[in-house]
Coordinates of C-alpha atoms in Angstrom, one line a residue:
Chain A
X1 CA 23.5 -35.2 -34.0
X2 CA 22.6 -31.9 -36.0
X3 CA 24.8 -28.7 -35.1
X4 CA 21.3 -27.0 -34.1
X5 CA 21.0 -29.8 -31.6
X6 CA 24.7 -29.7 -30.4
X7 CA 24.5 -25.6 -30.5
X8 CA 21.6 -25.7 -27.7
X9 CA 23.7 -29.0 -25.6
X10 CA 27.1 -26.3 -26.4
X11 CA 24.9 -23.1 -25.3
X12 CA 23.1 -25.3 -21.9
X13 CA 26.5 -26.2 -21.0
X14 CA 27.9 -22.8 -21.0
X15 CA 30.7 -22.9 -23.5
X16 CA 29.7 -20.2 -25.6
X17 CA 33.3 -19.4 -25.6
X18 CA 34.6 -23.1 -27.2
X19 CA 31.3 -23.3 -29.9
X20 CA 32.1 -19.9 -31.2
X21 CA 35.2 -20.8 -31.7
X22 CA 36.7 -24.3 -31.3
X23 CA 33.0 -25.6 -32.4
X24 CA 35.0 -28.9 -34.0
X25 CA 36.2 -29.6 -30.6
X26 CA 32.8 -29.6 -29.2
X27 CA 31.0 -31.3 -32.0
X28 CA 34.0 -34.5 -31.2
X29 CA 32.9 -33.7 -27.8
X30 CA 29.7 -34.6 -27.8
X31 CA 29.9 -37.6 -30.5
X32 CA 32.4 -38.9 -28.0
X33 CA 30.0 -38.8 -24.5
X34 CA 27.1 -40.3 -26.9
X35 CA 29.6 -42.9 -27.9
X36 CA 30.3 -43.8 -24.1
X37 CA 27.1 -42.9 -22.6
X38 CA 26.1 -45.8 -25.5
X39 CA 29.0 -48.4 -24.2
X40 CA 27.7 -47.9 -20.1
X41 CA 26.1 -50.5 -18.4
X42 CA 23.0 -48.8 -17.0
X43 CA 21.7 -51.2 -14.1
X44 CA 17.7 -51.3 -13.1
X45 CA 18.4 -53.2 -10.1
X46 CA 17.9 -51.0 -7.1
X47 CA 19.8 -52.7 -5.0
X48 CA 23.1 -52.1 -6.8
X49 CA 24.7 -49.4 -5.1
X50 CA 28.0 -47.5 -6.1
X51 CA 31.0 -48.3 -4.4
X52 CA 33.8 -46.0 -4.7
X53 CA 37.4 -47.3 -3.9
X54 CA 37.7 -46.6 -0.6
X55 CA 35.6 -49.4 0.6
X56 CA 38.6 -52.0 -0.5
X57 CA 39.3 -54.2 2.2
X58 CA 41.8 -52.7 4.3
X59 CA 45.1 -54.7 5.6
X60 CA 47.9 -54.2 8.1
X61 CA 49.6 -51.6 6.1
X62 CA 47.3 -49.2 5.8
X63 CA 48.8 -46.0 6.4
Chain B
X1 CA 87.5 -45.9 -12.6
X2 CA 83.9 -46.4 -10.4
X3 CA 80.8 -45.3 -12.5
X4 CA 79.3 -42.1 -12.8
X5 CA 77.0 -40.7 -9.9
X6 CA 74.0 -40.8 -11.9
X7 CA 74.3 -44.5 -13.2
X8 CA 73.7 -45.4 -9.8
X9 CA 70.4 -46.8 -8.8
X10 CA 68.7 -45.4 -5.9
X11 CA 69.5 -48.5 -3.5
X12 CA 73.6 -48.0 -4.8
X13 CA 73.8 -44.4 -4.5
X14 CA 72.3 -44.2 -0.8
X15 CA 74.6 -47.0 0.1
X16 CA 77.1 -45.0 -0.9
X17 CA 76.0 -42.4 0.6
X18 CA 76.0 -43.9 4.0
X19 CA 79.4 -45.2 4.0
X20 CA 80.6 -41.9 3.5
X21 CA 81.8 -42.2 0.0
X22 CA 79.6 -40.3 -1.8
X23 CA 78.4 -36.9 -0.9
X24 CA 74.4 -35.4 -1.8
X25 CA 76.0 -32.5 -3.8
X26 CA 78.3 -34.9 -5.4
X27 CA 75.6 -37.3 -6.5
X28 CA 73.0 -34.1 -7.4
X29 CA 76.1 -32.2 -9.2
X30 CA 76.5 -35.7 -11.4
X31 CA 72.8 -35.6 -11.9
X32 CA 72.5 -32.0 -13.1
X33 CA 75.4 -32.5 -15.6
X34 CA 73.3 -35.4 -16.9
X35 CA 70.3 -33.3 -17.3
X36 CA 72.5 -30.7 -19.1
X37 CA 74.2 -33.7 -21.2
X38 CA 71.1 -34.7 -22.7
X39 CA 67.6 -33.0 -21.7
X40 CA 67.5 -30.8 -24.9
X41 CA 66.8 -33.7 -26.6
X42 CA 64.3 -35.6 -23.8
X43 CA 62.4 -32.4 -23.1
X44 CA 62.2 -34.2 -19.4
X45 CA 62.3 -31.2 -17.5
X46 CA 60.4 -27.9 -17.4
X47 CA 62.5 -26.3 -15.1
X48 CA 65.8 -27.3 -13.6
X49 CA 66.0 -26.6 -10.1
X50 CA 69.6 -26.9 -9.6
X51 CA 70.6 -23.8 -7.1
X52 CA 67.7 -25.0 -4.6
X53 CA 68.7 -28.5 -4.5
X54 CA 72.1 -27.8 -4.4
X55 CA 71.7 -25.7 -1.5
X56 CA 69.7 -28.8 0.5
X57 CA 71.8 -31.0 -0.7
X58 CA 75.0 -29.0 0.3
X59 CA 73.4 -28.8 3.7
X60 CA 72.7 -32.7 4.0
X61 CA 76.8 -33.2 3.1
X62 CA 77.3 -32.5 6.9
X63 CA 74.3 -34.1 8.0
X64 CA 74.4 -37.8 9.6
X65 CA 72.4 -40.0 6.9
X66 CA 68.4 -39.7 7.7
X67 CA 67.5 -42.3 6.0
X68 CA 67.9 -44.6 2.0
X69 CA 66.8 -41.5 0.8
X70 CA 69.0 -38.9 2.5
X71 CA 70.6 -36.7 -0.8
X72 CA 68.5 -38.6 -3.3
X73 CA 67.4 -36.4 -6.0
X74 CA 63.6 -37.1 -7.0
X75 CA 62.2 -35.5 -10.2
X76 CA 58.8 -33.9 -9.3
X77 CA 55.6 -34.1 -11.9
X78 CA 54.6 -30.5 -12.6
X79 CA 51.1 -30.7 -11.0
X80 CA 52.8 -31.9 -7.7
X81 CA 54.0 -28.4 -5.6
X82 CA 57.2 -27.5 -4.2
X83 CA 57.0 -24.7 -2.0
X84 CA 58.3 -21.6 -3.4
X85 CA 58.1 -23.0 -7.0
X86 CA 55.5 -22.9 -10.2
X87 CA 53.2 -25.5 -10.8
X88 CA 52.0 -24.8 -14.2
X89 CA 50.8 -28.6 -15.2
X90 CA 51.8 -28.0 -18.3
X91 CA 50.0 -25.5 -19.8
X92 CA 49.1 -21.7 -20.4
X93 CA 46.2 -21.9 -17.4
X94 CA 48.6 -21.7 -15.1
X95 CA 52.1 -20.4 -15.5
X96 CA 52.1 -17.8 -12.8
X97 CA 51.1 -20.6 -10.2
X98 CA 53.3 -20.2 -7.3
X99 CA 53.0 -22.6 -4.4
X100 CA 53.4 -21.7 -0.9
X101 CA 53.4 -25.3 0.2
X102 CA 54.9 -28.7 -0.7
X103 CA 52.6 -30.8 -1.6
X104 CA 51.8 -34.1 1.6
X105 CA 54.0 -36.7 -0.4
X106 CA 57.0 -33.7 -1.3
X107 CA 57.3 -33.2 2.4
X108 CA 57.5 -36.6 3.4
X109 CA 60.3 -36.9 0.9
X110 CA 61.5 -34.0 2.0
X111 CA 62.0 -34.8 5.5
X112 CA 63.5 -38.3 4.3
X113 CA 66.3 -36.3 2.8
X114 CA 65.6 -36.3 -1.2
X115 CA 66.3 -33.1 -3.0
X116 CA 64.0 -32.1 -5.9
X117 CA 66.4 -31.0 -9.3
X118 CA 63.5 -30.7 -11.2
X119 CA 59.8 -30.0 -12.1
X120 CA 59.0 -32.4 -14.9
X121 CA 57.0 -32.5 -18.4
X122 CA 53.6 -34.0 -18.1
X123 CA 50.7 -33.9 -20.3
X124 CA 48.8 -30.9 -19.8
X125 CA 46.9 -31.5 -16.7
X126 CA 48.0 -34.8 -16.6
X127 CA 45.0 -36.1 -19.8
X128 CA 46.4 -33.5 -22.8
X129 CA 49.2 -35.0 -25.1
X130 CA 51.4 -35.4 -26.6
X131 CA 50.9 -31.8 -27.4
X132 CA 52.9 -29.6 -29.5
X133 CA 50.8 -26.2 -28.8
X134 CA 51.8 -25.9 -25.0
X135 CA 54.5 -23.8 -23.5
X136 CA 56.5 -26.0 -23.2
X137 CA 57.4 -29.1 -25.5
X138 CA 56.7 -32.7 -24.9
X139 CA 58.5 -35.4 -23.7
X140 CA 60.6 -37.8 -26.0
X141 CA 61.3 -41.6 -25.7
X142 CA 65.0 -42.4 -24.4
X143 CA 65.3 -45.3 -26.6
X144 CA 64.3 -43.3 -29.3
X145 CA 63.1 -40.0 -29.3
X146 CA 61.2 -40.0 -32.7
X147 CA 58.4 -42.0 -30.2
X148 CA 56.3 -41.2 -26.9
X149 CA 57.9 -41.7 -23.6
X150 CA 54.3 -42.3 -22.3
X151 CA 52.1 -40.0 -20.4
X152 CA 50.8 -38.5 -18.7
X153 CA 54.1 -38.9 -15.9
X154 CA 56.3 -38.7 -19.2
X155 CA 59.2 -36.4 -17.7
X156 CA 59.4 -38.8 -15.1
X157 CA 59.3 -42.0 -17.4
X158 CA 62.0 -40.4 -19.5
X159 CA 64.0 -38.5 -16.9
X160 CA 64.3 -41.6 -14.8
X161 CA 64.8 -44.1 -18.0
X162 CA 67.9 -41.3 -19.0
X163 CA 69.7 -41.4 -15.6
X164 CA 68.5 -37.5 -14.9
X165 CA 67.9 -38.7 -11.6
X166 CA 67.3 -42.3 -9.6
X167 CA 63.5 -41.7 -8.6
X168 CA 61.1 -39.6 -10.3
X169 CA 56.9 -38.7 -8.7
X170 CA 54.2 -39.3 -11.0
X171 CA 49.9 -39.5 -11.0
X172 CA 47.7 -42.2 -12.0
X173 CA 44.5 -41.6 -13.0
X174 CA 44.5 -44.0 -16.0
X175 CA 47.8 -45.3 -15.7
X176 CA 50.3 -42.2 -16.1
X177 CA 52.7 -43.6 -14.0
X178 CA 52.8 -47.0 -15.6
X179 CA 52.5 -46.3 -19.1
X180 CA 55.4 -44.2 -19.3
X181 CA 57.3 -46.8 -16.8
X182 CA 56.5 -49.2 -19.3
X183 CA 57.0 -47.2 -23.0
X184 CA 60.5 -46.3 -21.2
X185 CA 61.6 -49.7 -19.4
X186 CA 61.5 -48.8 -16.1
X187 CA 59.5 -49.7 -13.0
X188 CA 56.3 -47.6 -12.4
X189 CA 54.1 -48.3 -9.7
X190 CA 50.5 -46.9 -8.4
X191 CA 49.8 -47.6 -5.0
X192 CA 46.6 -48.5 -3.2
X193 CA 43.9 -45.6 -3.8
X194 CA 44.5 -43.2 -1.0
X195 CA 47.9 -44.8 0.6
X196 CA 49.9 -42.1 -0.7
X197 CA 48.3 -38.6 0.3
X198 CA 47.3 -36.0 -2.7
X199 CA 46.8 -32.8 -1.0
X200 CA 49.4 -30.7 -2.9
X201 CA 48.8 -32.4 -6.1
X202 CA 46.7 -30.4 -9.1
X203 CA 43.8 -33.2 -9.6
X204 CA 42.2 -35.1 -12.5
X205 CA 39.6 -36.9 -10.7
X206 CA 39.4 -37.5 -7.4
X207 CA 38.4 -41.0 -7.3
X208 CA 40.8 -42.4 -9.5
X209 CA 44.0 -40.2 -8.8
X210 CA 47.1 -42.0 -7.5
X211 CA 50.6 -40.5 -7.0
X212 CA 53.4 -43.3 -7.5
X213 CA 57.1 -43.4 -8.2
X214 CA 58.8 -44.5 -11.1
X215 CA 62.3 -45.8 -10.8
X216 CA 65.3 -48.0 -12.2
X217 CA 64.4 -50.9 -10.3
X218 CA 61.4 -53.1 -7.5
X219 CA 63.7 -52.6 -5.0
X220 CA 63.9 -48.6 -5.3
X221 CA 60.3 -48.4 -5.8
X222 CA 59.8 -50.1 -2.4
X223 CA 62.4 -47.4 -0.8
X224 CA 60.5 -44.5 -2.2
X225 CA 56.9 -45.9 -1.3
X226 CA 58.3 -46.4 2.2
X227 CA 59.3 -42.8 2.6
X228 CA 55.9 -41.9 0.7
X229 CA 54.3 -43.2 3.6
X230 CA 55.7 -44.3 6.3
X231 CA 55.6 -47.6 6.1
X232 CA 57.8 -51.3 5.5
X233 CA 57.4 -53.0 2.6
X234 CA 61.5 -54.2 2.0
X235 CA 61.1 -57.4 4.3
X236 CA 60.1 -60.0 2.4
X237 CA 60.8 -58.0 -1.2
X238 CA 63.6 -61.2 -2.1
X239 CA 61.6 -63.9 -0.6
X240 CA 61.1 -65.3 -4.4
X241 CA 58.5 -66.7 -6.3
X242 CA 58.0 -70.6 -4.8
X243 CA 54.6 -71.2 -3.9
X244 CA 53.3 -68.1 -5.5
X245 CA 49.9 -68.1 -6.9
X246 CA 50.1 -66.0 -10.2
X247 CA 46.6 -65.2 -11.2
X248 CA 47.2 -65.0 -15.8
X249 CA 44.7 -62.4 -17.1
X250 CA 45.0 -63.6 -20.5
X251 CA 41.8 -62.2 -22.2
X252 CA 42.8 -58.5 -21.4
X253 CA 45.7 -59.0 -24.4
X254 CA 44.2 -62.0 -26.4
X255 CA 41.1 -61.0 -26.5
X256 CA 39.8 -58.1 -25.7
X257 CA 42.4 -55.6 -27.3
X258 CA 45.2 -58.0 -29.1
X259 CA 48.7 -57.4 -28.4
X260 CA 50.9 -56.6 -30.6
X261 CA 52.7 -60.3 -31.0
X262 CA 56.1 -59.3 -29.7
X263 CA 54.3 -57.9 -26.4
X264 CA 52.0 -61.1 -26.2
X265 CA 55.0 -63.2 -26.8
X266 CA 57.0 -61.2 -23.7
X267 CA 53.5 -61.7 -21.5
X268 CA 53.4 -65.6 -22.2
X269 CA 57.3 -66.0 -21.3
X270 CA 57.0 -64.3 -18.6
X271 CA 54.3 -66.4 -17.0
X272 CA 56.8 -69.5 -17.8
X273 CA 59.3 -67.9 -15.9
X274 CA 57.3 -67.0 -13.1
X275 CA 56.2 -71.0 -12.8
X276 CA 59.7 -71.5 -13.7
X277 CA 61.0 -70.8 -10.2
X278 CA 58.2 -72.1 -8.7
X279 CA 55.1 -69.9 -8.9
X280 CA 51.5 -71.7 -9.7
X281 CA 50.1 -70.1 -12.8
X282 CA 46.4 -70.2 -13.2
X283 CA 44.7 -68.7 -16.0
X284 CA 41.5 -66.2 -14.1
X285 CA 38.8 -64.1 -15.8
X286 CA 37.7 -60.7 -15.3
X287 CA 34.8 -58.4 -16.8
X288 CA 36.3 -56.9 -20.2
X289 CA 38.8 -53.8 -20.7
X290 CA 36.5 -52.3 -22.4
X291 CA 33.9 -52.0 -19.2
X292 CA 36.4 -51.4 -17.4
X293 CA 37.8 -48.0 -19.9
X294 CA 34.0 -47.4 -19.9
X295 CA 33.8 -46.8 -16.4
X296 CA 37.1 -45.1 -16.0
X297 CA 36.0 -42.7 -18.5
X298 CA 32.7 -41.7 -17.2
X299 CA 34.0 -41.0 -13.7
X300 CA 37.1 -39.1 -14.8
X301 CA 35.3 -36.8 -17.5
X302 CA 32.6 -36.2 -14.8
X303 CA 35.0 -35.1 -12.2
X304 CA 37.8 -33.8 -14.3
X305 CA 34.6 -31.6 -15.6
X306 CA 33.6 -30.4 -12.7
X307 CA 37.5 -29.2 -11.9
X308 CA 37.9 -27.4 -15.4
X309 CA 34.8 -25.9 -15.4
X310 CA 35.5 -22.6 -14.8
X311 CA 38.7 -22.5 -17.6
X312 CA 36.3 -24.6 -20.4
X313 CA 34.0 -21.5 -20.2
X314 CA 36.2 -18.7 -19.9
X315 CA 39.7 -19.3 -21.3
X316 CA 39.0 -23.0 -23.4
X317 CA 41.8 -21.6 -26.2
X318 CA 44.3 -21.6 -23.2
X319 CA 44.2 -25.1 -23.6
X320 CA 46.6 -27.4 -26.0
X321 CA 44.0 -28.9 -28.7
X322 CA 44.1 -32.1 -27.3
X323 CA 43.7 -31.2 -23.8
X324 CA 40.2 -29.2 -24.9
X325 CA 38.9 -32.4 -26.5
X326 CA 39.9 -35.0 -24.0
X327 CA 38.3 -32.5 -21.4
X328 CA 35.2 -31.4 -23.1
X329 CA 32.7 -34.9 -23.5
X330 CA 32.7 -34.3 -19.2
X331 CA 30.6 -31.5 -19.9
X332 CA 27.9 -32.9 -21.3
X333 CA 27.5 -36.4 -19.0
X334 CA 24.6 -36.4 -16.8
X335 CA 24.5 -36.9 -12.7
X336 CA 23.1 -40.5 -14.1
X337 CA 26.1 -41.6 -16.0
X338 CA 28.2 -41.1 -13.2
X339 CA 25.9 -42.9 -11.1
X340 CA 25.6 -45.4 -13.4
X341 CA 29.3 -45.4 -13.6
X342 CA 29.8 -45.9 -10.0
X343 CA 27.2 -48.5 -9.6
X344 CA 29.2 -50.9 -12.5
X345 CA 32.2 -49.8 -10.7
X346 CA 31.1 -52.0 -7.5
X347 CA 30.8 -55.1 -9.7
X348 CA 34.2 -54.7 -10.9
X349 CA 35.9 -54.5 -7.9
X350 CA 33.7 -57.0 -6.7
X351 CA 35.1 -59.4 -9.5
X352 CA 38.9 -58.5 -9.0
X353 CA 38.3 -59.4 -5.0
X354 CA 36.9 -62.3 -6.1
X355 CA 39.7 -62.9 -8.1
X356 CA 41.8 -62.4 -5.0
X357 CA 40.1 -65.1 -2.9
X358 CA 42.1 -67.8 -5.8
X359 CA 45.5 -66.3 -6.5
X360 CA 48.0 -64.2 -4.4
X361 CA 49.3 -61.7 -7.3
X362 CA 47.4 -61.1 -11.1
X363 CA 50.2 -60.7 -13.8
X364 CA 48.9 -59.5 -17.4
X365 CA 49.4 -56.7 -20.0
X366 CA 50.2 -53.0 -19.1
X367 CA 50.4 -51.7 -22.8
X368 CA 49.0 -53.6 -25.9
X369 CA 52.0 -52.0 -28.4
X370 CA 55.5 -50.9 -28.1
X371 CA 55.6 -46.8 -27.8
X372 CA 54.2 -44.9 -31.1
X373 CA 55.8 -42.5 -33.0
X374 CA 55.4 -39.1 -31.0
X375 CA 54.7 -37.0 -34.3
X376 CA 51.9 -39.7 -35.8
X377 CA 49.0 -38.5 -34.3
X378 CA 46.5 -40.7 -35.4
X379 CA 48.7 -43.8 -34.0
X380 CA 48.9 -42.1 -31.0
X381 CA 45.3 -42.1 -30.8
X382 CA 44.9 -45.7 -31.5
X383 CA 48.0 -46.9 -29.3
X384 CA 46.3 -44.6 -25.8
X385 CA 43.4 -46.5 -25.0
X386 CA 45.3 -50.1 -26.2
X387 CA 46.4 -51.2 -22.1
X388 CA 45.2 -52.8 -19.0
X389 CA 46.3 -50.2 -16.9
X390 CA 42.8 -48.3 -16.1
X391 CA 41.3 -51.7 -14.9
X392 CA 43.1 -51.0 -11.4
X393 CA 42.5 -47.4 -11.1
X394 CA 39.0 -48.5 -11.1
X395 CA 39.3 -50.7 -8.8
X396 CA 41.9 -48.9 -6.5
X397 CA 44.6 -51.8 -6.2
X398 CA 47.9 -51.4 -6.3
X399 CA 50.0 -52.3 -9.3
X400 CA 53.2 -52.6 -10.8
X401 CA 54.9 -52.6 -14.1
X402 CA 58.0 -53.5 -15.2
X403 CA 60.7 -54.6 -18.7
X404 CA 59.5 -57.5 -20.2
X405 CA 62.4 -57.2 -22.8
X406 CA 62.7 -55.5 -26.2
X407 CA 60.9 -55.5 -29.4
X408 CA 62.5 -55.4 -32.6
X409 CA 62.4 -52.0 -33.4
X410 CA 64.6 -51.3 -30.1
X411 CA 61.5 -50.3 -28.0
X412 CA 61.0 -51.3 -24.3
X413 CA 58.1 -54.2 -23.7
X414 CA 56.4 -54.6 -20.3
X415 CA 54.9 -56.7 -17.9
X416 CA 52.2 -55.6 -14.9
X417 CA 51.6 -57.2 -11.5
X418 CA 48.4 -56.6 -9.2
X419 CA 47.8 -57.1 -6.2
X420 CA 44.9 -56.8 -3.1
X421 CA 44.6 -53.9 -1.4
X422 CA 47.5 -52.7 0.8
X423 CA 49.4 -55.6 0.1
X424 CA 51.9 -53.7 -1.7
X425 CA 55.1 -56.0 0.2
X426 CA 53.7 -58.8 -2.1
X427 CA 53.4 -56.8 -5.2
X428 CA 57.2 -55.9 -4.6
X429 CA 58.0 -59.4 -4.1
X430 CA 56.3 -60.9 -7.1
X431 CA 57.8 -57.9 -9.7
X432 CA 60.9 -58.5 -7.9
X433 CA 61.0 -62.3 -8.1
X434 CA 60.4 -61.7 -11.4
X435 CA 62.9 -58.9 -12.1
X436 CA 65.5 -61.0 -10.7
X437 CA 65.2 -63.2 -13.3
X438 CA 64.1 -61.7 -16.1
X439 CA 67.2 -60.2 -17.3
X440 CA 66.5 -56.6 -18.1
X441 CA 67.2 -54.9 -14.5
X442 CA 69.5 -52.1 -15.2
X443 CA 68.9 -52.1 -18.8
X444 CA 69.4 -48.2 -20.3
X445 CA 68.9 -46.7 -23.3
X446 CA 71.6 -46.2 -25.4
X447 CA 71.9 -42.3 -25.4

C-alpha cells in the first residue's frame, strides 16, 4: 500500500493523532488487517449465519 | 519444623485453616513476606495491598470458617476492580482509575472469605507486552527470569508459580490465563464463556473474554471455580481416567504450527499415560489453528477497537508501543470482516461439538515452545501466536492447562484439556487424572 493511500485509510479512521506521529505503527497496522482480512474465509452462502458463543449447548451446571 | 505458610497449596492451607491451626493473618503475613522476599525480581505485583488484606484477614481470625476459601489470599489481575482500589491495566490511560465496586467474580470471592494482597502485572490491557515503556515493569519467568512468564495474566502466572499467594484471577481472551499457567508450570484454567461473570472486569472483547484462575494444582482450581460461581465441580474430580475417551488433536502441534520437539515429545507421553491408566486415545481432526487465530483475531481487533476508540484518537502515545500496534489493525476492519468472522466462527464450533459427539475430553498443545527470552523481541513475536489456546476462546469451551514436565533449558512444558460446554467436573477430572500421575504436581521453581 502507498503512504498516500494509508494517509487517507489513517485520516477516514480518525487517527490524525497516531499518523502524525506514530505513522510506523499505523503503516504495520494496516499491512497487518490486509494480511488477515486476506487469510478470512469469506462465505457466499446465505444461509451461514454467525453464531456467537453463547449458543453452546447448555448442561446441568450452568450457573 | 512444618513448612512455610506460603508453600501450602490452596486445598492444604484451608485445611489448616479449618482445624484451627492456622490463622488468615498468619497465612497472608507468610504470603506478604514472600512477596517482599522475592517480587523485585518477578515484577508480579503492581501494588501490594497488604494493610487491606490484613485488616480482612485479621477479622476472619475470629470468624467460624465460611468456606475452602475462608483467609485465602487471591492475587487480582489489574483490569479486575477491587473497591476502593486503582485499576490501571497496566498502563498510563488509566492510573487515576479508582473503583467504587468489586468487580461480580471479586465479590463472590469475597464473600467466600479470600483476601486480595495484591493487584497484579498484566499486559497493558490485557493484548500489549511484554512492554518495557509502561509504568510499571513486566512480569519475569520464576524459573528464570531472563524469559516471559506468559501474558497477558503474567503476575498471576508468576505470583502463583513463586508462592506469592495459593490462587491468583486472570482473563482469557486468547489464552492469557493459560499461557502464562503454562510458560510458568502451573494450572490455568478458562471456563465456559459466560460461566464466570465479567462485570467489573476492564474488557478486550466481549465475545471472547473469560476470567479464570490460575493455581498450584486441578484440585485448587476446582475450589476457586466453585466459589467463582456457585457451583460443584469437586465430586467426581478423583474418579480417574478408566474408560475415558481422550479425543488427541495431533495436527494442531504436528502440523499446523510444529512443536518444538521437547514439547511434542511431552504431548505424545502424555497421551500414553492417559491410555496408560485406562483412557481410550483416539486421534480427531479439527479445522486448522490458523482459521481458528484468523477468526479470533478479527473479532477481538473489531471489538477491542471499538473499546479503545476514543484513547487511539486522542491520547495513542499513552500507549506502550506494543499495545498501539496490536490495537491499531481493529481500526481499519470492516462491519464485513466481523461478519464474516462470526459466520466461520459457527463452523468451528460446529466442528469441536462434533468432535464431542466421539470423545469425552480433547487433550493437545497449549504452547508450541518453551517460554522466550523476555528481552528478544523478535522471538517473542514468533513464540505469541505459536499455541492452541485461541481455538477454545472461539469456541467458548472450557479448558485447562497444566506441567507436562521440563525442557532442557529448565523451562516448564505443558499439556491442555478441553472439554464440552459446562462440563467443567470432567475437565477437572481428566487434568486431574492426569496430574496424579504425571509427576510434576507441586513442582516450584527454584528461587
Amino acid at each position: 500500500m502507498d503512504e498516500k493511500t494509508a494517509e487517507t485509510l489513517a485520516l477516514a479512521a480518525g487517527l490524525d493523532k497516531a499518523w502524525a506521529n506514530h505513522r510506523a505503527d499505523v503503516l504495520a497496522a494496516l499491512q497487518t488487517q490486509q494480511s488477515h482480512r486476506g487469510k478470512l474465509p469469506r462465505t457466499r452462502n446465505p444461509a451461514d449465519e454467525p453464531a456467537p458463543p453463547w449458543r453452546l449447548t447448555g448442561g446441568e451446571n450452568k450457573a | 519444623m512444618s513448612a512455610a505458610p506460603w508453600t501450602l497449596t490452596l486445598a492444604e492451607a484451608s485445611a489448616r485453616i479449618a482445624d484451627g491451626v492456622l490463622k488468615p493473618s498468619a497465612l497472608l503475613a507468610s504470603c506478604l513476606e514472600r512477596i517482599a522476599d522475592v517480587d523485585s525480581g518477578l515484577n508480579a505485583c503492581i501494588r501490594v495491598l497488604g494493610k487491606q488484606a490484613m485488616a480482612a484477614a485479621e477479622k476472619l481470625d475470629g470468624e467460624s470458617p465460611r468456606g475452602p476459601l475462608h483467609g485465602i489470599p487471591v492475587g487480582i489481575k489489574d483490569i479486575i476492580d477491587i473497591a476502593g482500589e486503582i485499576t490501571t491495566c497496566h498502563s498510563a490511560q488509566l492510573l487515576d482509575n479508582v473503583k467504587d465496586a468489586d468487580a461480580a467474580v471479586v465479590a463472590r470471592l469475597r464473600a467466600a472469605g479470600a483476601v486480595f494482597p495484591a493487584k497484579l502485572s498484566t499486559h497493558e490491557f490485557a493484548i500489549g507486552g511484554p512492554a518495557f515503556d509502561l509504568p510499571f515493569p513486566p512480569a519475569r519467568n520464576p524459573w528464570n527470569r531472563n524469559h516471559h512468564p506468559g501474558g497477558s495474566s503474567s503476575g498471576s502466572g508468576a505470583g502463583v508459580a513463586s508462592g506469592m499467594f495459593p490462587a491468583a484471577l486472570g482473563t482469557d481472551t486468547g489464552g492469557s490465563v493459560r499461557h502464562p499457567a503454562s510458560a510458568c508450570g502451573i494450572v490455568g484454567l478458562k471456563p465456559t464463556y459466560d460461566l464466570v461473570p465479567r462485570t467489573g472486569v476492564f474488557p478486550l472483547s466481549f465475545t471472547l473474554d473469560h476470567v479464570g484462575p490460575l493455581t498450584r494444582t486441578v484440585e485448587d482450581s476446582a475450589i476457586m471455580l466453585e466459589a467463582m460461581t456457585g457451583n460443584s465441580y469437586r465430586g467426581d474430580i478423583a474418579g480417574g481416567l478408566t474408560g475415558l475417551r481422550v479425543g488427541y488433536i495431533r495436527h494442531f502441534h504436528e502440523k499446523d504450527q510444529p512443536a518444538h520437539p521437547e514439547m511434542a515429545a511431552a504431548l505424545d507421553a502424555a497421551a500414553k499415560l492417559l491410555e496408560a491408566q485406562g483412557a481410550t486415545v483416539t486421534d480427531i481432526v479439527l479445522p486448522s489453528l490458523n482459521e481458528f487465530a484468523v477468526v479470533n483475531r478479527t473479532v477481538l481487533g473489531s471489538e477491542a477497537a471499538s473499546i479503545h476508540e476514543f484513547w487511539l484518537k486522542e491520547t495513542p502515545e499513552k500507549y506502550a508501543g506494543v499495545t498501539r500496534r496490536r490495537l491499531l489493525p481493529g481500526m481499519f476492519m470492516t462491519g464485513a470482516d466481523l461478519v464474516h468472522a462470526q459466520r466461520h466462527r459457527a463452523k468451528l464450533l460446529a466442528a469441536v461439538e462434533a468432535a464431542f459427539g466421539q470423545v469425552d475430553v480433547l487433550l493437545c498443545a497449549s504452547s508450541m515452545d518453551p517460554a522466550a527470552q523476555i528481552d528478544n523481541e523478535p522471538e517473542v513475536e514468533r513464540t505469541y501466536p505459536r499455541q492452541a489456546r485461541t481455538a477454545f476462546n472461539v469456541t467458548g469451551h472450557p479448558a485447562i492447562t497444566l506441567m507436562s514436565g521440563l525442557a532442557a533449558n529448565g523451562l516448564p512444558l505443558s499439556v491442555q484439556f478441553v472439554a464440552p460446554a459446562y462440563r467443567e467436573a470432567l475437565l477437572f477430572r481428566a487434568a486431574a487424572g492426569y496430574e496424579a500421575k504425571a509427576g510434576f504436581k507441586g513442582m516450584r521453581p527454584p528461587l
